[in-house]
Amino acid sequence: MNTESNPEIAQPVKSYPKRKVWMKTYGCQMNYHDSERVMDHLGELNFTPTEDQNEADLILFNTCSIRDLANQKFYSHLGETKRIKEAKGEKVVIGVGGCIAQVEGKELVKKYRHLDFAFGTDVIDQIGDFVFRSFSGDSKFAVNTWDRSTNYSIETKITHDEPRAFVNIIKGCNKVCSYCIVPFTRGKERSRKVSEVRDDIKKLVEHRGVQEITLLGQNVNSFGKDNGETLTELVGELEKVNGLHVLRYTTSHPYDVSDELIAAHGWSTKLAPHLHLPVQSGSTTVLKRMRREYTKDHYLGLLEKLRASKPGIVVSSDIIVGFPNETDDEFADTIDLLNRAEFDFIYSYTYSERKGTRASRMDDTLTDKIKSERLQFLQKHQLEIQKNLRTQMVGKRYLVWVDGDSNMGGVYKLKGRTPCYRIVHFEPPVSGGELKDFKWHWMEVEVSGATALSAQAKVIKDWGINPPTIH
Ligand code: 5AD
Ligand code: SF4
């Protein structure tokens, strides 16, 4: 895409000195999306990205605190940057943003003497000011204030020219899931207006050639509650956007999935035939201790309604095993739920205690050994379920959007995803063809083999960059 001639894309202001930024992002899609926003602001200040920490003028971390492992990885990476500061002195500025910075920014700046500044999740649009302050010698500050305005209004910033983009529609989370740190790191829910999101997306589609949008939020199903609007209304508005082919939304909370939204999966020509719907546990008693506000039966009922509204819809989920005092029977209930839900894939974790949450105050008798044994068992069991589901793909035709390539056992293959989000590998339609010839082409393929994690196929038809009817 020619960015020089496109007035919608901010051009760097040439009067700022040319500088390089190295940035590392941890965690969820929301964090990656925030990082993109940060990079866009920095681009306006004439920063360009670098992969080499040693040549960077600015080193940034966008952190995640959802589980202890993410915290530990970041602390160790931050520690490693000390030698760069020692070697380059004031010529390099080091900053930390995101969820850890929101909660412990002040402590971080005090504890790590080589860290210049920390900034929380609600002030990322002020990154330019923070960088100015630091480069003019005012270092050692932490800003973690909440934006208190009632109106949440932004414009999506994307720094890539791919036809797939994320759009933030709601920030924060008003739920009180007892294990979760997010309400502390992301604050109260605030939604953008339907009309603003629609216009934003129209621009991305019309000026940037975007075909697939993922609507983002910590609890995306709560979208609009503060403005008297709903996610279903937004889906309705986006239905009218010509050129938008696939619409996804994440992350959903089962309690807030309305009947209207389930019906939208039936009538919408844009909503992808896939939904990520984290259940966390299959035990109603654990769900109660997690404060998830629904039961196992309610969840299974939702899946039934969803599958009646959109036959063949693929569902994935998140599971936490080893929640404090989870019994063998409670764990068995989760396995039973996996059998009945038939998830296409899951992200699964052992429970990680987060300081300040309700669950962290529960006395827990489970050992780490039991937790990891349960996780291993669950993951193995789920792979069996997935294998059965995926082998049903064999012999069927799918539309696949090419987004990468691979070299499997010496055979060059293109890789893509179906609208239902399954990965498929296949040889290019012409011999010697490469990714650059086919990236973002829509291909009709016939699946010849499948494992629990991916499928192999052969190309039937290359539709080029514009898909036929998807649903
Ligand atoms: N321990 C383990 N997993 C967690 N998640 C959130 N908090 C915790 C925690 N304290 C998982 C949930 C959520 C996903 C993003 O991370 O499954 O859906
Ligand atoms: Fe955390 Fe629950 Fe909010 Fe999800 S819905 S971000 S798990 S508090």
mmCIF file with all atom_site columns, C-alpha atoms and ligand atoms in Angstrom, residues 66 173-177 179-183 218-219 251 253 280 292, ligand 2:
data_model
loop_
_atom_site.group_PDB
_atom_site.id
_atom_site.type_symbol
_atom_site.label_atom_id
_atom_site.label_alt_id
_atom_site.label_comp_id
_atom_site.label_asym_id
_atom_site.label_entity_id
_atom_site.label_seq_id
_atom_site.pdbx_PDB_ins_code
_atom_site.Cartn_x
_atom_site.Cartn_y
_atom_site.Cartn_z
_atom_site.occupancy
_atom_site.B_iso_or_equiv
_atom_site.pdbx_formal_charge
_atom_site.auth_seq_id
_atom_site.auth_comp_id
_atom_site.auth_asym_id
_atom_site.auth_atom_id
_atom_site.pdbx_PDB_model_num
ATOM   1  C  CA  . ILE A 1 66  ? -2.776  -12.084 34.053 1.00 0.00 ? 66  ILE A CA  1
ATOM   2  C  CA  . CYS A 1 173 ? -14.271 -4.800  33.034 1.00 0.00 ? 173 CYS A CA  1
ATOM   3  C  CA  . ASN A 1 174 ? -17.021 -4.455  35.651 1.00 0.00 ? 174 ASN A CA  1
ATOM   4  C  CA  . LYS A 1 175 ? -17.070 -8.173  36.493 1.00 0.00 ? 175 LYS A CA  1
ATOM   5  C  CA  . VAL A 1 176 ? -15.603 -9.472  39.699 1.00 0.00 ? 176 VAL A CA  1
ATOM   6  C  CA  . CYS A 1 177 ? -14.295 -12.910 38.711 1.00 0.00 ? 177 CYS A CA  1
ATOM   7  C  CA  . TYR A 1 179 ? -9.237  -15.031 40.241 1.00 0.00 ? 179 TYR A CA  1
ATOM   8  C  CA  . CYS A 1 180 ? -8.810  -12.119 37.854 1.00 0.00 ? 180 CYS A CA  1
ATOM   9  C  CA  . ILE A 1 181 ? -6.508  -9.115  38.057 1.00 0.00 ? 181 ILE A CA  1
ATOM   10 C  CA  . VAL A 1 182 ? -7.990  -7.385  34.989 1.00 0.00 ? 182 VAL A CA  1
ATOM   11 C  CA  . PRO A 1 183 ? -10.504 -5.153  36.809 1.00 0.00 ? 183 PRO A CA  1
ATOM   12 C  CA  . GLN A 1 218 ? -12.114 -7.387  28.040 1.00 0.00 ? 218 GLN A CA  1
ATOM   13 C  CA  . ASN A 1 219 ? -15.817 -8.131  28.197 1.00 0.00 ? 219 ASN A CA  1
ATOM   14 C  CA  . THR A 1 251 ? -13.492 -11.737 24.590 1.00 0.00 ? 251 THR A CA  1
ATOM   15 C  CA  . HIS A 1 253 ? -18.434 -13.460 28.926 1.00 0.00 ? 253 HIS A CA  1
ATOM   16 C  CA  . GLN A 1 280 ? -13.200 -21.383 32.834 1.00 0.00 ? 280 GLN A CA  1
ATOM   17 C  CA  . ARG A 1 292 ? -18.767 -16.274 37.076 1.00 0.00 ? 292 ARG A CA  1
HETATM 18 FE FE1 . SF4 B 2 .   ? -11.249 -11.037 34.196 1.00 0.00 ? 2   SF4 B FE1 1
HETATM 19 FE FE2 . SF4 B 2 .   ? -13.741 -11.962 34.486 1.00 0.00 ? 2   SF4 B FE2 1
HETATM 20 FE FE3 . SF4 B 2 .   ? -13.337 -9.474  33.498 1.00 0.00 ? 2   SF4 B FE3 1
HETATM 21 FE FE4 . SF4 B 2 .   ? -12.685 -11.626 32.013 1.00 0.00 ? 2   SF4 B FE4 1
HETATM 22 S  S1  . SF4 B 2 .   ? -14.753 -11.053 32.696 1.00 0.00 ? 2   SF4 B S1  1
HETATM 23 S  S2  . SF4 B 2 .   ? -11.446 -9.780  32.340 1.00 0.00 ? 2   SF4 B S2  1
HETATM 24 S  S3  . SF4 B 2 .   ? -11.999 -13.075 33.557 1.00 0.00 ? 2   SF4 B S3  1
HETATM 25 S  S4  . SF4 B 2 .   ? -12.852 -10.189 35.566 1.00 0.00 ? 2   SF4 B S4  1
#
